[in-house]
XYZ file of C-alpha atoms in Angstrom:
604
model
C -22.667 56.718 -9.249
C -19.894 54.684 -10.836
C -19.321 52.725 -7.660
C -23.046 52.044 -7.253
C -23.338 50.861 -10.886
C -20.321 48.621 -10.471
C -21.653 47.036 -7.269
C -25.143 46.677 -8.764
C -23.870 44.938 -11.895
C -21.647 42.618 -9.883
C -24.475 41.727 -7.497
C -27.076 41.117 -10.191
C -24.491 39.322 -12.351
C -23.612 36.918 -9.547
C -27.328 36.368 -8.880
C -27.968 35.692 -12.570
C -25.075 33.213 -12.700
C -26.439 31.350 -9.663
C -29.935 31.188 -11.156
C -28.806 29.989 -14.590
C -25.993 27.684 -13.505
C -27.114 26.477 -10.063
C -30.911 26.788 -9.946
C -31.114 24.254 -7.096
C -29.897 27.023 -4.772
C -33.260 28.756 -5.244
C -35.156 25.659 -4.113
C -32.949 25.293 -1.046
C -33.459 28.957 -0.142
C -37.238 28.716 -0.599
C -37.521 25.576 1.523
C -35.944 27.335 4.497
C -38.813 29.892 4.451
C -36.501 32.564 5.810
C -34.726 32.440 2.473
C -37.851 33.245 0.435
C -36.782 36.883 -0.246
C -33.430 35.617 -1.530
C -35.152 33.016 -3.714
C -37.443 35.664 -5.187
C -34.484 37.959 -5.876
C -32.579 35.174 -7.618
C -35.568 34.437 -9.876
C -35.525 38.060 -11.057
C -31.735 38.392 -11.178
C -31.109 37.285 -14.828
C -33.684 39.723 -16.250
C -32.533 42.569 -14.007
C -28.897 41.933 -14.924
C -29.570 41.936 -18.676
C -31.528 45.198 -18.454
C -28.983 46.787 -16.120
C -25.979 45.792 -18.240
C -27.590 47.091 -21.428
C -28.745 50.303 -19.746
C -25.268 50.880 -18.308
C -23.645 50.473 -21.718
C -26.160 52.725 -23.497
C -25.964 55.334 -20.719
C -22.178 55.407 -20.996
C -22.380 55.886 -24.771
C -25.005 58.635 -24.602
C -23.162 60.482 -21.789
C -26.406 62.139 -20.646
C -26.081 61.208 -16.993
C -29.137 59.720 -15.341
C -31.263 60.561 -18.373
C -29.036 58.402 -20.516
C -29.325 55.473 -18.140
C -33.139 55.874 -18.050
C -33.177 55.851 -21.844
C -31.038 52.728 -21.734
C -33.495 50.958 -19.409
C -36.402 51.860 -21.670
C -34.561 50.689 -24.774
C -33.595 47.362 -23.195
C -37.129 46.634 -21.970
C -38.470 47.509 -25.417
C -35.854 45.319 -27.105
C -36.748 42.380 -24.837
C -40.442 42.918 -25.567
C -40.159 42.666 -29.348
C -39.472 38.888 -29.667
C -42.366 37.847 -27.358
C -44.769 40.050 -29.299
C -44.180 38.222 -32.565
C -43.570 34.758 -31.065
C -46.731 34.875 -28.947
C -48.767 36.008 -31.933
C -47.568 32.940 -33.840
C -48.382 30.628 -30.922
C -51.858 32.133 -30.528
C -52.465 31.728 -34.243
C -51.522 28.057 -34.012
C -53.829 27.595 -31.029
C -56.698 29.295 -32.843
C -56.232 27.026 -35.869
C -56.668 23.960 -33.666
C -60.119 25.061 -32.478
C -61.242 26.601 -35.759
C -63.265 23.556 -36.846
C -64.909 22.796 -33.496
C -68.628 22.067 -33.863
C -71.722 20.924 -31.995
C -74.705 19.485 -33.887
C -75.099 16.587 -31.474
C -78.503 15.590 -30.173
C -78.636 15.022 -26.426
C -78.656 12.430 -24.963
C -76.492 10.320 -27.226
C -78.440 7.222 -28.241
C -76.514 4.302 -29.685
C -76.687 0.551 -29.109
C -73.010 0.186 -29.919
C -70.588 2.851 -28.676
C -66.895 2.896 -29.523
C -64.187 4.764 -27.651
C -61.258 5.820 -29.800
C -58.318 6.796 -27.640
C -55.234 8.568 -28.904
C -53.092 6.617 -26.440
C -53.164 2.875 -25.941
C -54.780 1.935 -22.625
C -52.482 0.350 -20.045
C -53.705 -2.721 -18.224
C -51.980 -5.364 -16.190
C -51.524 -8.893 -17.415
C -54.858 -10.684 -17.812
C -56.820 -7.543 -16.833
C -59.816 -6.623 -18.953
C -59.814 -3.373 -20.928
C -63.427 -2.785 -19.919
C -63.000 0.250 -17.657
C -65.437 2.086 -15.403
C -67.223 3.759 -18.313
C -67.567 0.417 -20.081
C -68.929 -1.372 -17.001
C -71.374 1.389 -16.111
C -72.666 1.661 -19.671
C -73.294 -2.071 -19.996
C -74.821 -2.540 -16.535
C -77.182 0.420 -16.992
C -78.273 -0.688 -20.458
C -77.075 2.569 -22.021
C -75.483 0.488 -24.786
C -75.457 -3.180 -25.698
C -71.814 -3.242 -26.718
C -68.741 -1.106 -26.033
C -65.754 -1.041 -28.378
C -62.219 0.175 -27.743
C -59.625 1.134 -30.312
C -56.325 3.043 -30.127
C -55.694 5.470 -32.983
C -54.099 8.872 -33.540
C -56.954 11.372 -33.552
C -55.379 13.229 -36.455
C -56.022 10.187 -38.640
C -59.451 9.575 -40.243
C -61.762 6.910 -38.832
C -61.201 3.520 -40.382
C -64.391 1.397 -40.129
C -62.401 -1.734 -40.939
C -60.041 -1.284 -38.003
C -60.353 -4.165 -35.484
C -61.684 -3.118 -32.082
C -61.923 -4.853 -28.714
C -65.588 -5.423 -28.011
C -67.353 -5.977 -24.688
C -70.930 -7.046 -24.099
C -72.936 -8.890 -21.468
C -74.571 -12.247 -22.056
C -76.445 -14.648 -19.783
C -74.654 -17.998 -19.565
C -74.629 -21.016 -17.298
C -70.905 -20.512 -16.685
C -68.953 -17.319 -17.315
C -65.417 -17.183 -18.707
C -62.845 -15.959 -16.207
C -62.356 -12.200 -16.280
C -59.969 -10.039 -14.260
C -61.751 -6.778 -13.503
C -59.449 -3.910 -12.717
C -60.212 -1.783 -9.685
C -59.233 1.882 -9.619
C -59.667 2.537 -13.349
C -63.076 4.191 -13.076
C -62.738 7.779 -14.269
C -66.422 8.591 -13.788
C -66.795 10.971 -10.857
C -70.062 10.789 -8.923
C -69.021 11.771 -5.377
C -70.213 8.520 -3.829
C -69.282 7.652 -0.223
C -66.072 5.697 0.239
C -68.017 2.740 1.619
C -70.139 2.410 -1.540
C -69.734 -0.409 -4.016
C -67.362 0.247 -6.894
C -68.167 -0.281 -10.558
C -65.945 -3.359 -10.812
C -67.578 -4.864 -7.722
C -71.064 -4.453 -9.191
C -69.833 -5.970 -12.440
C -68.289 -8.862 -10.489
C -71.675 -9.411 -8.879
C -73.277 -9.576 -12.324
C -70.667 -12.070 -13.503
C -71.221 -14.225 -10.417
C -74.959 -14.188 -11.186
C -74.253 -15.502 -14.676
C -74.424 -12.207 -16.590
C -71.068 -12.693 -18.247
C -68.735 -10.033 -19.584
C -67.803 -11.252 -23.053
C -64.806 -9.914 -24.965
C -64.609 -10.219 -28.750
C -62.972 -8.541 -31.717
C -65.218 -6.688 -34.184
C -64.619 -3.976 -36.806
C -64.922 -0.364 -35.681
C -67.648 0.075 -38.279
C -70.011 -1.935 -36.068
C -70.348 1.121 -33.802
C -73.294 3.495 -34.096
C -71.274 6.244 -32.429
C -67.548 6.752 -31.913
C -66.360 8.891 -29.009
C -62.786 10.068 -29.504
C -60.423 11.537 -26.970
C -56.729 12.248 -26.975
C -53.926 14.612 -27.915
C -54.041 16.269 -31.342
C -50.994 18.511 -30.958
C -48.102 17.952 -28.600
C -45.738 20.850 -28.041
C -42.916 21.358 -25.584
C -43.428 21.831 -21.864
C -41.987 24.908 -20.170
C -39.102 22.819 -18.859
C -38.436 21.140 -22.217
C -38.529 24.534 -23.975
C -35.898 25.820 -21.575
C -34.266 29.010 -22.859
C -35.487 28.563 -26.435
C -37.887 31.465 -27.156
C -39.066 29.933 -30.441
C -40.129 26.584 -28.939
C -43.602 25.333 -29.832
C -45.404 25.305 -26.476
C -48.925 24.679 -27.776
C -50.566 21.510 -26.412
C -54.045 20.483 -27.488
C -56.394 17.611 -26.676
C -59.765 16.870 -28.233
C -63.116 15.285 -27.492
C -65.268 14.418 -30.468
C -68.229 12.295 -31.496
C -68.797 10.639 -34.866
C -72.249 9.238 -35.565
C -72.913 6.690 -38.262
C -75.145 8.108 -40.963
C -76.364 6.708 -44.267
C -73.084 7.497 -46.035
C -70.685 6.668 -43.207
C -69.452 8.343 -40.045
C -70.126 12.070 -39.624
C -68.500 14.203 -36.955
C -71.322 15.868 -35.028
C -69.312 17.166 -32.089
C -65.781 18.428 -31.612
C -64.284 20.424 -28.787
C -60.570 21.089 -28.680
C -58.900 22.177 -25.469
C -55.672 24.098 -25.867
C -53.044 25.092 -23.324
C -50.339 27.448 -24.559
C -47.316 28.538 -22.559
C -46.867 32.067 -23.839
C -43.777 34.139 -23.158
C -44.160 37.006 -20.734
C -44.358 40.427 -22.437
C -40.561 40.581 -22.105
C -37.934 37.865 -22.462
C -37.013 36.936 -18.905
C -34.640 34.060 -18.134
C -35.415 32.500 -14.762
C -35.707 29.108 -13.072
C -38.523 26.707 -12.261
C -38.987 23.378 -10.504
C -40.170 20.028 -11.791
C -40.790 16.658 -10.174
C -38.881 15.832 -7.001
C -38.030 19.550 -6.638
C -35.507 19.389 -9.458
C -34.583 22.804 -10.848
C -34.387 23.975 -14.462
C -33.471 27.214 -16.228
C -36.274 28.462 -18.450
C -37.824 31.547 -19.971
C -40.639 32.919 -17.834
C -44.017 32.067 -19.365
C -47.739 32.330 -18.613
C -50.470 29.845 -19.494
C -53.277 30.622 -21.895
C -56.255 28.227 -22.003
C -58.983 27.719 -24.571
C -62.095 25.571 -23.971
C -61.188 24.625 -20.434
C -63.550 25.271 -17.530
C -60.853 25.637 -14.908
C -57.560 27.479 -14.793
C -56.030 24.322 -13.300
C -57.072 21.888 -16.046
C -54.859 20.769 -18.902
C -57.579 18.768 -20.660
C -61.352 18.499 -20.622
C -63.117 16.562 -17.866
C -63.914 13.123 -19.320
C -66.551 12.293 -16.719
C -68.339 15.631 -17.094
C -68.322 15.262 -20.868
C -69.913 11.810 -20.793
C -72.594 12.544 -18.220
C -73.130 16.235 -18.955
C -72.642 16.891 -22.637
C -73.594 13.433 -23.904
C -76.234 12.891 -21.216
C -75.289 9.259 -20.596
C -76.739 7.593 -17.498
C -73.634 6.254 -15.770
C -74.853 6.307 -12.162
C -74.136 3.200 -10.102
C -77.148 1.540 -8.491
C -76.072 -0.513 -5.527
C -78.937 -0.248 -3.042
C -79.590 -3.996 -3.267
C -75.997 -5.051 -3.996
C -75.026 -6.112 -0.472
C -77.984 -8.438 -0.041
C -77.547 -9.790 -3.572
C -73.874 -10.480 -2.813
C -74.809 -12.447 0.293
C -77.363 -14.491 -1.630
C -74.996 -15.347 -4.491
C -72.216 -16.338 -2.080
C -74.604 -18.406 0.031
C -75.753 -20.244 -3.093
C -72.155 -20.904 -4.110
C -71.322 -22.259 -0.665
C -74.350 -24.541 -0.636
C -73.491 -26.231 -3.934
C -71.273 -29.283 -4.075
C -68.235 -29.306 -6.318
C -66.088 -26.476 -7.652
C -67.139 -22.860 -7.234
C -67.076 -20.535 -10.236
C -64.211 -18.078 -10.629
C -66.693 -15.202 -10.522
C -68.103 -16.350 -7.182
C -64.618 -16.702 -5.669
C -63.774 -13.142 -6.720
C -67.106 -11.935 -5.390
C -66.041 -13.378 -2.041
C -62.952 -11.159 -2.113
C -65.165 -8.132 -2.852
C -67.332 -9.079 0.132
C -64.341 -8.764 2.481
C -63.230 -5.523 0.781
C -66.634 -4.086 1.642
C -66.231 -4.980 5.308
C -62.787 -3.351 5.367
C -64.128 -0.116 3.857
C -67.061 0.095 6.269
C -64.998 -0.748 9.370
C -67.852 -2.888 10.674
C -69.788 -6.115 10.125
C -73.537 -6.616 9.975
C -75.026 -9.497 11.967
C -75.800 -11.415 8.781
C -72.146 -11.165 7.687
C -70.797 -13.326 10.519
C -71.942 -16.766 9.301
C -71.082 -15.899 5.716
C -67.577 -14.685 6.584
C -66.941 -17.784 8.660
C -68.097 -20.071 5.856
C -65.966 -18.295 3.249
C -62.833 -18.496 5.386
C -63.341 -22.146 6.310
C -64.320 -23.374 2.839
C -61.111 -24.173 0.977
C -62.829 -23.690 -2.378
C -62.483 -19.974 -1.679
C -59.077 -18.327 -1.468
C -58.159 -16.134 1.484
C -58.243 -12.643 -0.041
C -56.331 -9.493 0.893
C -59.062 -7.997 3.094
C -59.940 -11.213 4.941
C -58.398 -9.743 8.111
C -61.372 -7.361 8.334
C -63.725 -10.268 9.156
C -61.722 -10.797 12.340
C -60.904 -7.240 13.383
C -64.469 -5.971 13.016
C -66.199 -9.099 14.355
C -66.836 -7.336 17.645
C -69.878 -9.440 18.562
C -68.567 -12.846 17.517
C -68.399 -15.807 19.856
C -65.233 -17.791 20.560
C -66.334 -20.537 18.185
C -66.251 -18.051 15.292
C -62.610 -17.169 15.865
C -61.595 -20.746 16.620
C -63.092 -22.016 13.368
C -61.232 -19.357 11.395
C -57.952 -20.003 13.215
C -58.156 -23.746 12.596
C -58.885 -23.154 8.922
C -55.928 -20.773 8.512
C -53.431 -23.274 9.911
C -54.940 -26.122 7.881
C -54.550 -24.015 4.736
C -50.918 -23.315 5.602
C -50.262 -27.027 6.107
C -51.860 -27.821 2.752
C -49.725 -25.207 1.005
C -46.588 -26.580 2.646
C -47.431 -30.063 1.354
C -47.754 -28.841 -2.243
C -44.884 -26.314 -2.282
C -42.952 -26.576 -5.541
C -39.855 -24.902 -4.093
C -39.765 -22.035 -6.620
C -38.028 -18.827 -5.558
C -41.231 -16.816 -5.963
C -44.059 -19.272 -5.221
C -47.545 -18.618 -6.595
C -48.989 -18.972 -3.102
C -46.988 -16.230 -1.420
C -49.792 -13.620 -1.589
C -52.384 -15.919 -0.052
C -49.942 -16.951 2.674
C -49.383 -13.274 3.423
C -53.155 -12.728 3.676
C -53.483 -15.752 5.987
C -50.833 -14.199 8.208
C -52.925 -11.023 8.304
C -55.950 -12.993 9.505
C -53.982 -14.689 12.289
C -52.542 -11.304 13.283
C -56.065 -10.085 14.092
C -57.228 -13.085 16.146
C -57.954 -12.425 19.830
C -55.361 -13.547 22.376
C -57.708 -16.172 23.811
C -57.757 -17.898 20.437
C -54.031 -17.528 19.795
C -53.184 -19.160 23.114
C -54.811 -22.379 21.878
C -52.480 -22.575 18.870
C -48.960 -22.565 20.284
C -48.118 -25.796 18.486
C -49.373 -24.394 15.158
C -47.268 -21.256 15.530
C -44.201 -23.305 16.467
C -44.751 -25.443 13.394
C -45.054 -22.343 11.224
C -41.849 -20.937 12.692
C -40.049 -24.109 11.588
C -41.226 -23.704 7.980
C -38.407 -21.768 6.340
C -40.394 -20.695 3.268
C -43.899 -20.250 4.670
C -42.777 -18.095 7.569
C -41.208 -15.538 5.246
C -44.618 -14.496 3.922
C -46.795 -15.515 6.916
C -44.586 -13.541 9.275
C -47.437 -11.478 10.723
C -48.872 -14.630 12.262
C -45.592 -15.348 14.039
C -45.673 -11.905 15.603
C -48.357 -13.269 17.917
C -45.823 -15.502 19.687
C -45.352 -12.675 22.162
C -48.734 -13.660 23.655
C -47.004 -16.646 25.288
C -44.719 -14.429 27.361
C -41.203 -15.261 28.471
C -41.474 -18.870 27.324
C -41.669 -17.733 23.684
C -38.845 -15.180 23.885
C -36.105 -17.629 22.781
C -38.180 -18.581 19.717
C -38.548 -14.923 18.681
C -34.790 -14.417 19.042
C -34.243 -17.605 17.048
C -36.400 -16.202 14.252
C -34.051 -13.214 14.046
C -31.049 -15.543 13.824
C -32.770 -17.563 11.108
C -33.583 -14.435 9.106
C -29.926 -13.430 9.088
C -28.884 -16.968 8.161
C -31.077 -17.174 5.045
C -31.114 -13.481 4.052
C -29.420 -14.127 0.693
C -32.105 -16.606 -0.333
C -35.116 -14.276 -0.107
C -33.905 -10.863 -1.274
C -35.439 -8.165 0.925
C -38.159 -10.506 2.221
C -35.749 -11.891 4.837
C -36.433 -8.640 6.682
C -40.004 -9.797 7.408
C -38.920 -12.477 9.837
C -36.155 -10.381 11.415
C -38.553 -7.540 12.219
C -41.216 -10.009 13.376
C -38.827 -11.454 15.952
C -37.533 -8.086 17.146
C -40.978 -6.443 17.270
C -42.374 -9.500 19.082
C -39.712 -9.144 21.769
C -40.463 -5.431 21.918
C -44.161 -6.042 22.566
C -43.284 -8.664 25.167
C -41.662 -5.993 27.335
C -40.105 -7.071 30.621
C -41.329 -10.616 30.122
C -38.501 -10.948 27.607
C -35.770 -9.567 29.888
C -33.879 -12.856 29.757
C -33.000 -11.979 26.152
C -31.092 -8.783 27.032
C -27.694 -10.469 27.285
C -28.215 -12.657 24.188
C -29.112 -9.494 22.261
C -25.946 -7.760 23.523
C -23.903 -10.735 22.356
C -25.409 -10.542 18.883
C -24.915 -6.783 18.707
C -21.250 -7.189 19.606
C -20.824 -10.015 17.099
C -22.319 -7.889 14.318
C -25.166 -10.330 13.797
C -27.939 -7.849 14.518
C -28.715 -4.967 12.191
C -27.932 -1.504 13.550
C -28.694 0.864 10.687
C -31.776 3.003 10.007
C -35.008 2.049 11.809
C -33.529 -1.232 13.066
C -31.428 0.809 15.504
C -34.480 2.629 16.862
C -36.494 -0.591 17.220
C -33.625 -2.268 19.057
C -33.529 0.613 21.545
C -37.288 0.387 22.032
C -37.019 -3.361 22.598
C -34.172 -3.249 25.129
C -35.725 -0.335 27.003
C -39.023 -2.197 27.262
C -37.191 -5.230 28.624
C -35.713 -3.059 31.355
C -32.123 -2.823 30.086
C -29.811 -0.209 31.636
C -29.338 2.720 29.171
C -25.635 3.116 30.006
C -25.006 -0.536 29.257
C -27.167 -0.366 26.131
C -25.191 2.556 24.724
C -21.986 0.581 24.901
C -23.445 -2.061 22.603
C -25.340 0.242 20.251
C -22.634 2.740 19.268
C -21.924 2.809 15.547
C -19.976 4.911 13.058
C -23.234 6.386 11.758
C -23.149 10.132 12.420
C -26.909 10.050 13.061
C -26.462 7.636 15.940
C -25.477 10.268 18.475
C -25.731 9.965 22.225
C -28.353 12.714 22.202
C -30.551 10.822 19.783
C -30.076 7.609 21.750
C -31.178 9.383 24.931
C -34.277 10.772 23.207
C -35.193 7.332 21.896
C -34.841 5.800 25.343
C -37.057 8.526 26.796
C -39.680 7.868 24.116
C -39.617 4.146 24.873
C -40.088 4.742 28.593
C -42.960 7.137 27.947
C -44.756 4.998 25.359
C -43.083 2.046 23.716
C -43.312 2.014 19.914
C -42.708 -1.442 18.447
C -43.495 -0.511 14.853
C -40.864 -0.628 12.136
């Protein structure tokens, strides 16, 4: 018995030490799958060791044999259960106090011409982006309210009618002020198909039609109803609480509505959602994981939720609250949006002189729609061509879609677009200010994406344009995807692609990581060229030996793919591609060669 107790205490003690001092071991064991039993044992080890050590000591003192040890186990479990009993009661009392004044005297649906949203945390928007989010846009477009206000304030503080608020409303004007609508900030869930128009796109359509989104500053008191959301009590997380049993682990958020009555604002609705991390019935040190699989030592806890519909939620569903509880009509109506978009863009194209900012941005949304649908309607062809050939409109991010999905277009369609892209590049080159990060770099990148998608028959007519682009040190860095099409010209273009790689290495210090664009373009172009580029095998060997070419990471793999496709001898290749990298083994090299022979992969 003594030997067993000694071995047991040593084993559980070592396990407890590993868990508390090196919790990452548990993650490593769990990842291997086969180590899951070990990981589970280590999680329990600290608690088992504490109980075992205490039971062993008490059993020795009582000298009652196994009965004494059993009494010791019972005493230790009871002793470890006392603190959680009182601590959890205190936490539950705190949680109950947070929901004690919840109420619901609200009439449904909420009717107010001016609605304010009071948020406990300041909203985060990019530079020049409007604070009018999905809720704001939907409410204004559907006529649910005439004005939406936004204000940031701690929800534990009383409403201050004099507080300045950002106000948004819609107004018909001959010319709308420029507004940067943010995509992806719509928190209203309505399970619409991916191809459907987004809230910001429908708002952009309204702006292009002259229904402007106007931002002003007004006092919060102008609102007829104030919807508040945010945190009202912030406790510690399980990880932050660590091994502190007395840590406050109560976290509460609140949704409320104040309606303006004769004597001021009156709270007619409040619902507080509380998540409490209670201790287990016994104090049990263990480990847990956080972000990036980092490990932490903590006390084992369980979650208790109040006023939450799901056991996975930490706060109430904002979308469900607005559309369900408040009964607000926030559905998007886009059945006629596509045709309306075409009409507005056609009108903008037909007018002489500058095009409004709203119409230009609507053009970008038009191409986004094509990209999401993976197809073009017959009526989209002339409009897409006009937008891409009219220099009053920028080339947007999704412009490539009007080439890739133009499956029924005639050669003239692609030729007009190609000519326009190279004319735009020439115009940008003429006005380049030489700054390190030019304002035009995004549009040049998008132009490169358009050229990338052009059919080979069109590309073959623009050798001179591509050669000119290759000679433009700055433009080619961001329009590199266009230069990847040089491989269409076969062996005659191989020296130019190799030259691009040399140029990338030469100027790499001038463009940070962007130099890589041209290097990969040249190497991938040679890769796609296959045996037509075989004359470049020896020049590549020379550069590998001279240390000019990059051999680390994915560059190594792409170089193997390229040389194999050109028909290089693997034995000769290996002599030039050996490095000190332990991952660059002969076995891996052989596998990569086999992959290239089976199906060449020229991606980076």
